[in-house]
Coordinates of C-alpha atoms and ligand atoms in Angstrom, one line a residue:
X23 CA -29.3 -72.5 6.7
X24 CA -31.8 -73.0 3.9
X25 CA -33.1 -76.5 3.6
X26 CA -34.4 -77.3 0.1
X27 CA -37.1 -79.9 -0.6
X28 CA -34.4 -81.7 -2.6
X29 CA -33.1 -85.0 -1.3
X30 CA -30.2 -87.2 -2.4
X31 CA -31.1 -90.9 -2.9
X32 CA -28.3 -93.3 -1.8
X33 CA -28.7 -97.0 -2.6
X34 CA -26.4 -99.8 -1.5
X35 CA -26.8 -103.4 -0.3
X36 CA -30.5 -103.8 0.4
X37 CA -30.9 -100.1 1.5
X38 CA -32.2 -97.0 -0.1
X39 CA -31.8 -93.8 1.9
X40 CA -33.2 -90.4 1.2
X41 CA -30.8 -87.8 2.5
X42 CA -31.9 -84.2 2.9
X43 CA -30.1 -81.5 1.0
X44 CA -29.4 -77.9 1.8
X45 CA -28.8 -74.9 -0.5
X46 CA -26.3 -72.2 0.4
X47 CA -26.5 -68.5 -0.5
X48 CA -23.5 -69.2 -2.8
X49 CA -21.5 -72.3 -3.8
X50 CA -22.6 -75.9 -4.1
X51 CA -25.5 -77.6 -2.4
X52 CA -24.7 -79.9 0.4
X53 CA -26.0 -83.4 1.3
X54 CA -26.7 -83.7 5.0
X55 CA -25.2 -87.0 6.0
X56 CA -25.5 -86.5 9.8
X57 CA -27.9 -89.4 10.1
X58 CA -26.2 -91.7 7.5
X59 CA -24.4 -93.9 10.0
X60 CA -27.5 -94.3 12.2
X61 CA -29.8 -95.0 9.2
X62 CA -27.4 -96.8 6.9
X63 CA -24.6 -98.2 9.1
X64 CA -21.9 -96.8 6.9
X65 CA -19.4 -93.9 7.1
X66 CA -18.3 -91.6 4.3
X67 CA -14.6 -91.5 3.4
X68 CA -13.0 -88.2 2.6
X69 CA -9.3 -87.9 3.8
X70 CA -8.3 -84.2 3.4
X71 CA -12.0 -83.2 3.3
X72 CA -11.9 -82.4 -0.4
X73 CA -15.7 -82.9 -0.7
X74 CA -16.8 -82.3 2.9
X75 CA -18.4 -79.1 4.4
X76 CA -17.4 -79.2 8.1
X77 CA -19.8 -76.4 9.2
X78 CA -22.2 -73.7 8.1
X79 CA -20.6 -70.3 8.0
X80 CA -21.5 -66.7 7.0
X81 CA -18.0 -65.2 7.1
X82 CA -15.9 -65.9 4.0
X83 CA -16.8 -67.3 0.6
X84 CA -14.4 -68.7 -2.0
X85 CA -15.2 -69.6 -5.6
X86 CA -12.1 -71.6 -6.6
X87 CA -13.1 -71.8 -10.3
X88 CA -13.8 -68.1 -10.7
X89 CA -10.9 -67.1 -8.4
X90 CA -13.3 -65.1 -6.2
X91 CA -12.8 -64.3 -2.4
X92 CA -15.4 -62.5 -0.5
X93 CA -15.2 -61.3 3.2
X94 CA -18.9 -61.0 4.3
X95 CA -19.8 -60.6 0.6
X96 CA -17.2 -57.9 -0.2
X97 CA -14.6 -58.8 -2.9
X98 CA -11.0 -58.9 -1.6
X99 CA -9.8 -56.7 -4.4
X100 CA -12.1 -53.9 -3.3
X101 CA -11.2 -54.3 0.4
X102 CA -7.5 -54.3 -0.4
X103 CA -7.8 -51.1 -2.5
X104 CA -10.4 -49.1 -0.5
X105 CA -10.4 -50.5 3.1
X106 CA -7.8 -51.0 5.8
X107 CA -7.0 -53.9 8.1
X108 CA -8.8 -52.8 11.3
X109 CA -12.0 -52.0 9.2
X110 CA -11.7 -55.5 7.7
X111 CA -11.4 -56.9 11.2
X112 CA -14.6 -55.1 12.2
X113 CA -16.3 -56.4 9.0
X114 CA -15.2 -60.0 9.7
X115 CA -16.1 -59.9 13.4
X116 CA -19.5 -58.1 13.2
X117 CA -20.6 -58.8 9.6
X118 CA -21.0 -55.2 8.4
X119 CA -18.7 -52.3 7.5
X120 CA -18.5 -50.0 10.5
X121 CA -20.0 -46.5 10.7
X122 CA -17.4 -43.8 11.5
X123 CA -18.4 -44.0 15.2
X124 CA -18.2 -47.8 15.3
X125 CA -14.8 -47.7 13.6
X126 CA -13.5 -45.2 16.1
X127 CA -14.7 -47.2 19.1
X128 CA -13.3 -50.4 17.7
X129 CA -10.0 -48.9 16.8
X130 CA -9.8 -47.5 20.3
X131 CA -10.6 -50.8 22.0
X132 CA -7.9 -52.6 19.9
X133 CA -5.3 -49.9 20.4
X134 CA -5.8 -50.0 24.2
X135 CA -5.2 -53.7 24.4
X136 CA -1.9 -53.9 22.5
X137 CA 0.4 -54.1 25.6
X138 CA 1.3 -57.6 27.0
X139 CA 1.4 -58.4 30.7
X140 CA 5.0 -57.4 31.6
X141 CA 5.7 -60.8 33.2
X142 CA 5.1 -62.5 29.8
X143 CA 8.5 -61.2 28.7
X144 CA 9.9 -64.1 30.8
X145 CA 8.4 -66.6 28.3
X146 CA 10.4 -65.1 25.4
X147 CA 13.6 -65.2 27.5
X148 CA 13.1 -69.0 28.0
X149 CA 13.7 -69.6 24.3
X150 CA 17.1 -69.8 22.6
X151 CA 17.8 -66.7 20.5
X152 CA 17.8 -68.9 17.4
X153 CA 14.3 -70.4 18.1
X154 CA 12.0 -70.0 15.1
X155 CA 9.6 -67.1 15.8
X156 CA 6.6 -69.4 15.2
X157 CA 7.8 -71.7 18.1
X158 CA 7.8 -68.6 20.3
X159 CA 4.4 -67.5 19.1
X160 CA 2.9 -70.9 19.8
X161 CA 4.3 -70.9 23.3
X162 CA 3.5 -67.3 24.2
X163 CA 0.0 -67.3 22.8
X164 CA -0.8 -70.6 24.6
X165 CA 0.6 -69.1 27.8
X166 CA -1.9 -66.1 27.5
X167 CA -4.6 -68.3 29.1
X168 CA -2.4 -68.3 32.3
X169 CA -2.5 -64.5 32.3
X170 CA -5.9 -63.4 31.1
X171 CA -8.3 -65.5 33.2
X172 CA -11.1 -62.9 32.8
X173 CA -11.5 -63.8 29.1
X174 CA -11.3 -67.6 29.1
X175 CA -14.9 -68.5 29.9
X176 CA -16.2 -69.3 26.4
X177 CA -19.8 -69.4 27.7
X178 CA -19.7 -65.7 28.6
X179 CA -20.4 -63.5 25.5
X180 CA -18.6 -60.6 27.1
X181 CA -15.5 -62.7 27.8
X182 CA -15.6 -64.0 24.2
X183 CA -15.6 -60.4 23.0
X184 CA -12.7 -59.4 25.3
X185 CA -10.7 -62.4 24.2
X186 CA -11.3 -61.5 20.5
X187 CA -10.1 -57.9 21.0
X188 CA -7.1 -59.0 23.1
X189 CA -5.9 -61.5 20.5
X190 CA -6.2 -59.1 17.6
X191 CA -4.5 -56.3 19.6
X192 CA -1.7 -58.4 21.1
X193 CA -0.6 -60.6 18.2
X194 CA 1.5 -57.8 16.6
X195 CA 3.2 -57.2 19.9
X196 CA 4.0 -60.9 20.3
X197 CA 5.2 -61.3 16.8
X198 CA 7.4 -58.1 17.0
X199 CA 8.9 -59.2 20.3
X200 CA 9.7 -62.7 18.9
X201 CA 11.5 -60.9 16.1
X202 CA 13.4 -58.5 18.5
X203 CA 14.3 -61.4 20.8
X204 CA 15.8 -63.3 17.8
X205 CA 17.9 -60.2 17.0
X206 CA 19.1 -59.7 20.6
X207 CA 17.5 -56.3 20.6
X208 CA 15.3 -54.8 23.4
X209 CA 11.5 -55.1 23.1
X210 CA 9.8 -52.0 21.7
X211 CA 6.5 -51.2 23.4
X212 CA 3.4 -50.4 21.3
X213 CA 2.3 -46.8 20.9
X214 CA -1.3 -45.6 21.0
X215 CA -0.8 -42.8 18.6
X216 CA 0.1 -45.1 15.7
X217 CA -2.2 -47.2 13.4
X218 CA -2.1 -50.9 13.5
X219 CA 0.4 -51.6 10.8
X220 CA 2.6 -48.6 11.7
X221 CA 2.7 -49.7 15.3
X222 CA 3.7 -53.2 14.3
X223 CA 6.5 -52.0 11.9
X224 CA 7.8 -49.6 14.7
X225 CA 7.9 -52.5 17.2
X226 CA 9.9 -54.5 14.7
X227 CA 12.4 -52.0 13.4
X228 CA 12.8 -49.2 16.0
X229 CA 15.6 -49.3 18.5
X230 CA 15.8 -47.2 21.8
X231 CA 19.0 -45.5 20.6
X232 CA 17.2 -43.3 18.1
X233 CA 13.9 -42.0 16.8
X234 CA 12.1 -44.1 14.2
X235 CA 9.6 -42.8 11.7
X236 CA 7.4 -45.4 10.0
X237 CA 7.6 -45.1 6.2
X238 CA 3.9 -44.6 5.1
X239 CA 4.6 -46.7 1.9
X240 CA 5.7 -49.7 4.0
X241 CA 2.8 -49.1 6.5
X242 CA 0.3 -49.2 3.6
X243 CA 1.9 -52.3 2.1
X244 CA 1.9 -54.0 5.5
X245 CA -1.7 -53.1 6.1
X246 CA -2.7 -54.5 2.7
X247 CA -0.8 -57.7 3.3
X248 CA -2.7 -58.1 6.6
X249 CA -6.0 -57.6 4.8
X250 CA -5.2 -60.2 2.1
X251 CA -4.4 -62.9 4.7
X252 CA -7.2 -62.1 7.2
X253 CA -9.5 -65.1 6.6
X254 CA -10.0 -67.9 4.1
X255 CA -12.9 -70.1 4.9
X256 CA -12.2 -73.6 6.4
X257 CA -8.5 -73.9 5.7
X258 CA -6.3 -76.2 7.7
X259 CA -5.4 -73.8 10.5
X260 CA -9.0 -72.5 10.8
X261 CA -10.3 -76.0 10.9
X262 CA -7.7 -76.7 13.7
X263 CA -9.0 -73.8 15.7
X264 CA -12.6 -75.0 15.2
X265 CA -11.6 -78.6 16.2
X266 CA -9.8 -77.4 19.4
X267 CA -12.7 -75.0 20.2
X268 CA -15.2 -77.8 19.9
X269 CA -13.9 -79.4 23.1
X270 CA -14.5 -76.2 25.0
X271 CA -10.8 -75.3 25.2
X272 CA -10.1 -71.6 26.0
X273 CA -9.6 -69.2 23.0
X274 CA -5.9 -68.7 23.6
X275 CA -5.2 -72.4 23.5
X276 CA -7.2 -72.7 20.3
X277 CA -5.4 -69.9 18.6
X278 CA -2.1 -71.4 19.6
X279 CA -3.2 -74.6 17.9
X280 CA -4.0 -72.6 14.8
X281 CA -0.6 -71.0 14.8
X282 CA 1.0 -74.5 15.1
X283 CA -0.9 -75.7 12.1
X284 CA -0.2 -72.6 10.0
X285 CA 3.5 -73.2 10.5
X286 CA 3.6 -76.1 8.0
X287 CA 5.2 -75.5 4.6
X288 CA 2.1 -76.8 2.8
X289 CA 0.1 -74.0 4.5
X290 CA 1.3 -70.7 6.0
X291 CA 4.9 -71.8 6.0
X292 CA 4.8 -71.7 2.2
X293 CA 5.7 -68.0 2.1
X294 CA 9.0 -68.7 3.8
X295 CA 9.6 -71.8 1.7
X296 CA 8.7 -69.9 -1.5
X297 CA 11.2 -67.1 -1.1
X298 CA 13.9 -69.6 -0.1
X299 CA 13.0 -71.6 -3.3
X300 CA 13.2 -68.5 -5.4
X301 CA 16.6 -67.7 -3.9
X302 CA 17.8 -71.3 -4.5
X303 CA 16.7 -71.0 -8.2
X304 CA 18.8 -67.8 -8.2
X305 CA 18.6 -66.8 -11.8
X306 CA 16.1 -67.0 -14.7
X307 CA 18.2 -69.6 -16.6
X308 CA 17.9 -72.1 -13.7
X309 CA 14.1 -72.1 -13.9
X310 CA 13.6 -75.0 -16.4
X311 CA 15.4 -77.4 -14.1
X312 CA 13.2 -76.6 -11.2
X313 CA 10.0 -76.8 -13.3
X314 CA 11.1 -80.3 -14.4
X315 CA 11.7 -81.3 -10.8
X316 CA 8.3 -80.0 -9.7
X317 CA 6.7 -82.2 -12.4
X318 CA 8.8 -85.3 -11.5
X319 CA 6.6 -87.7 -9.4
X320 CA 9.8 -89.2 -7.9
X321 CA 11.1 -85.8 -6.8
X322 CA 9.5 -84.5 -3.5
X323 CA 10.2 -80.9 -4.7
X324 CA 7.1 -78.8 -5.3
X325 CA 6.9 -75.2 -6.5
X326 CA 6.2 -73.4 -3.2
X327 CA 3.6 -70.7 -3.6
X328 CA 1.9 -72.6 -6.4
X329 CA -1.3 -74.7 -6.3
X330 CA -4.2 -74.6 -3.9
X331 CA -6.9 -77.0 -2.7
X332 CA -9.7 -74.6 -3.6
X333 CA -8.4 -72.2 -6.3
X334 CA -8.3 -73.9 -9.7
X335 CA -7.9 -70.4 -11.2
X336 CA -5.8 -67.5 -10.1
X337 CA -5.7 -66.8 -6.3
X338 CA -7.1 -63.3 -6.3
X339 CA -4.8 -62.4 -3.4
X340 CA -1.8 -63.4 -5.5
X341 CA -2.9 -60.9 -8.2
X342 CA -3.1 -58.0 -5.6
X343 CA 0.2 -59.1 -4.1
X344 CA 1.9 -59.1 -7.5
X345 CA 0.7 -55.5 -8.2
X346 CA 1.8 -54.6 -4.7
X347 CA 5.3 -56.1 -5.1
X348 CA 5.8 -53.9 -8.2
X349 CA 4.5 -50.8 -6.4
X350 CA 6.4 -51.3 -3.2
X351 CA 9.8 -52.1 -4.8
X352 CA 9.4 -49.2 -7.2
X353 CA 8.4 -46.8 -4.4
X354 CA 11.4 -48.0 -2.4
X355 CA 13.7 -47.4 -5.4
X356 CA 14.6 -51.1 -5.6
X357 CA 15.3 -51.9 -9.2
X358 CA 16.3 -55.1 -10.9
X359 CA 15.2 -57.2 -8.0
X360 CA 16.5 -60.6 -9.3
X361 CA 14.1 -62.6 -7.1
X362 CA 11.1 -60.7 -8.5
X363 CA 12.4 -61.3 -12.0
X364 CA 12.8 -65.1 -11.2
X365 CA 9.2 -65.1 -9.7
X366 CA 7.6 -63.5 -12.7
X367 CA 9.5 -65.7 -15.2
X368 CA 8.7 -68.8 -13.2
X369 CA 5.1 -67.8 -13.2
X370 CA 5.1 -67.2 -17.0
X371 CA 6.8 -70.5 -17.8
X372 CA 4.7 -72.5 -15.4
X373 CA 1.4 -71.1 -16.6
X374 CA 2.3 -72.1 -20.2
X375 CA 3.4 -75.6 -19.1
X376 CA 0.9 -78.5 -19.8
X377 CA 1.5 -80.1 -16.4
X378 CA 0.5 -76.9 -14.5
X379 CA -2.4 -76.2 -16.9
X380 CA -3.8 -79.7 -16.6
X381 CA -3.5 -79.7 -12.8
X382 CA -4.8 -76.1 -12.6
X383 CA -1.9 -74.9 -10.6
X384 CA -1.6 -71.2 -10.2
X385 CA 0.4 -68.8 -7.9
X386 CA -1.3 -68.6 -4.5
X387 CA -1.1 -65.9 -1.8
X388 CA 2.4 -67.0 -0.8
X389 CA 4.1 -66.7 -4.2
X390 CA 4.7 -62.9 -4.1
X391 CA 4.3 -62.0 -0.5
X392 CA 7.8 -63.0 0.5
X393 CA 9.3 -60.6 -2.1
X394 CA 7.5 -57.7 -0.5
X395 CA 8.3 -58.8 3.1
X396 CA 12.0 -59.3 2.2
X397 CA 12.1 -55.8 0.6
X398 CA 10.6 -54.4 3.8
X399 CA 13.5 -55.9 5.8
X400 CA 11.9 -59.0 7.3
X401 CA 14.0 -62.2 7.4
X402 CA 12.2 -65.3 5.9
X403 CA 11.6 -66.7 9.5
X404 CA 9.2 -63.8 10.1
X405 CA 7.0 -64.4 7.1
X406 CA 4.7 -67.0 8.7
X407 CA 4.5 -65.0 12.0
X408 CA 3.2 -62.1 9.9
X409 CA 0.6 -64.5 8.3
X410 CA -0.4 -65.5 11.8
X411 CA -0.8 -61.8 12.9
X412 CA -3.3 -61.3 10.1
X413 CA -5.1 -64.6 10.3
X414 CA -5.8 -64.2 14.0
X415 CA -8.9 -62.1 13.2
X416 CA -10.1 -64.9 10.9
X417 CA -9.5 -67.6 13.5
X418 CA -11.2 -65.6 16.2
X419 CA -14.2 -64.8 14.0
X420 CA -14.6 -68.4 13.0
X421 CA -14.2 -69.4 16.7
X422 CA -16.9 -66.9 17.8
X423 CA -19.2 -68.2 15.1
X424 CA -18.7 -71.8 16.1
X425 CA -19.1 -71.2 19.8
X426 CA -22.5 -69.5 19.3
X427 CA -23.7 -72.2 16.8
X428 CA -26.6 -74.1 18.3
X429 CA -25.4 -77.1 16.3
X430 CA -22.1 -77.1 18.1
X431 CA -20.9 -80.6 19.0
X432 CA -17.4 -81.8 19.7
X433 CA -15.6 -82.7 16.5
X434 CA -15.1 -86.5 16.4
X435 CA -14.5 -88.0 12.9
X436 CA -14.6 -91.8 12.5
X437 CA -12.2 -93.9 10.3
X438 CA -11.9 -96.7 7.7
X439 CA -10.1 -99.3 9.9
X440 CA -7.9 -101.8 8.0
X441 CA -5.8 -102.9 10.9
X442 CA -5.7 -106.4 12.6
X443 CA -9.1 -107.8 13.7
X444 CA -9.6 -109.2 17.2
X445 CA -6.8 -111.7 18.3
X446 CA -5.7 -113.1 21.7
X447 CA -2.6 -112.2 23.6
X448 CA 0.5 -114.4 23.0
X449 CA 2.8 -115.1 25.9
X450 CA 6.4 -114.1 25.1
X451 CA 7.6 -117.7 25.1
X452 CA 5.1 -118.6 22.3
X453 CA 6.1 -115.7 20.0
X454 CA 8.4 -115.7 17.0
Ligands
LIG1 C1 -2.1 -71.6 1.9 O1 -6.5 -73.9 2.2 C2 -6.2 -72.5 2.2 O2 -7.1 -71.7 2.0 C3 -4.8 -72.2 2.5 C4 -4.4 -70.7 2.3 C5 -5.1 -69.8 3.4 O3 -5.2 -68.6 3.1 O4 -5.4 -70.3 4.5 O5 -4.8 -70.3 1.0 C6 -2.9 -70.5 2.5 O6 -1.8 -72.5 2.6 C7 -1.8 -71.5 0.4 C8 -1.1 -72.8 -0.1 C9 0.4 -72.7 0.3 N1 1.1 -73.9 0.0 C10 2.0 -74.0 -1.0 O7 2.2 -73.1 -1.8 C11 2.8 -75.3 -1.0 C12 2.8 -75.8 -2.5 N2 1.5 -76.2 -2.8 C13 1.1 -77.6 -2.7 O8 1.8 -78.2 -1.6 C14 -0.3 -77.9 -2.9 O9 -0.7 -77.3 -4.0 C15 -1.3 -77.6 -1.8 C16 -0.9 -78.1 -0.4 C17 -1.4 -76.1 -1.6 C18 -2.7 -78.1 -2.2 O10 -2.6 -79.5 -2.1 P1 -3.8 -80.4 -2.5 O11 -5.0 -79.7 -2.7 O12 -3.8 -81.6 -1.6 O13 -3.4 -80.8 -4.0 P2 -2.5 -82.1 -4.3 O14 -1.3 -82.2 -3.4 O15 -3.5 -83.3 -4.3 O16 -2.0 -81.8 -5.8 C19 -2.8 -82.1 -6.9 C20 -1.8 -82.5 -7.9 C21 -0.8 -83.5 -7.5 O17 -0.4 -84.2 -8.6 P3 -1.1 -85.7 -8.9 O18 -0.8 -86.5 -7.6 O19 -2.5 -85.4 -9.1 O20 -0.3 -86.3 -10.1 O21 -1.1 -81.3 -8.3 C22 0.3 -81.5 -7.9 C23 0.4 -82.7 -7.0 O22 1.6 -83.4 -7.1 N3 0.8 -80.3 -7.3 C24 1.9 -79.7 -7.5 C25 1.9 -78.6 -6.6 N4 0.8 -78.5 -6.0 C26 0.1 -79.6 -6.4 N5 3.0 -80.0 -8.3 C27 4.1 -79.2 -8.2 N6 4.1 -78.1 -7.4 C28 3.1 -77.7 -6.7 N7 3.1 -76.6 -5.9

């Protein structure tokens, strides 16, 4: 971290404090308030952390005003076009693009960890068939700490590395088996002769009764969707993983916490909610009614897939996803997709509407992704599990960075207390 000679002067009551500032390699300077309470006897107040940097990180950078997203400095648009998901995993985990030899070794390590302990199938079978796949993923991933004891010691760098590889490798198997279980179909085992995305699609859509060839168009689209969702700085689920990790909890428990947080419709659950909203709108002529509802303060309805805490310009992932939606539907010979028509018209109308312009609301990563996933044959309940498969590398990378941070302390925010001040107990006969 680069400290500057700059300081911030804070004056209140009879105090004047000089707080040190730090300058990043990109983005805004930060004011270091770690000693504020000790020196000034006050807390800062920032619910939702809109102005708070929770950590120092070198992994992902977002410029919300420019609509820029960089993984270890590389623009997401270039990675989506030129790279592939396992190479992006290597980049996020180790900080540099791999050489050919490094890529081959990494791919081999991941490929050879894709199978689950056979007994873990019992966890799936404990759920009702209509359980949401995210409920299954939270349960099964949390249970991994009961099976992989040799990669739970967070103080052992080797065990941290094994846990990282295991999570990235096994998440597609867990998500695919949650899908199969919901269909009442047998689990399909991973294959070592398939690439990451193809392996996942085969585990989702193959059945033992016949051979299954993965469509390369779908495999490429799936791989690109994984790349687009891989990491995103200190979003809610990543912050959840960091908070859980700060207590020293094992990596599987921390990732399970991240999955639980991602499930929410304001976060990763928005891709499912967005497609369901587009279907509810149904046709282009219904759009104005929904735009008005989204603007109505008294109506809890929001345009799912729109808006973002950080992006006050286009989400660069949404742009790539929109291009990919056109390409995939065209290559699949799907014409006149009504949902895509509604999405594009909704985007056009919203972006011309004063409310959305003034509040800087643009389509986010979840606005178009559901259209592609639906065309690929996934039910909406599988959309957020797919997001979790991809974001596992981001969670694990941020977890590794945090665990090895010499400034690591348990996360313990304070509060602005406005409840009752001290009062004595009242016997029941004296109440009322
Ligand atoms: C993801 O953080 C990340 O990086 C997340 C993510 C990642 O990769 O990890 O990018 C993935 O979660 C993307 C976001 C997916 N969620 C949705 O699409 C759900 C719909 N969007 C909103 O719920 C909302 O935009 C959030 C949750 C995304 C952002 O919420 P903020 O930053 O707390 O913004 P806000 O709720 O304070 O909204 C600011 C204003 C409000 O109006 P006012 O109170 O100022 O009058 O904008 C309005 C909101 O009412 N607003 C919307 C809106 N989003 C915000 N109005 C209508 N429709 C919307 N979608």
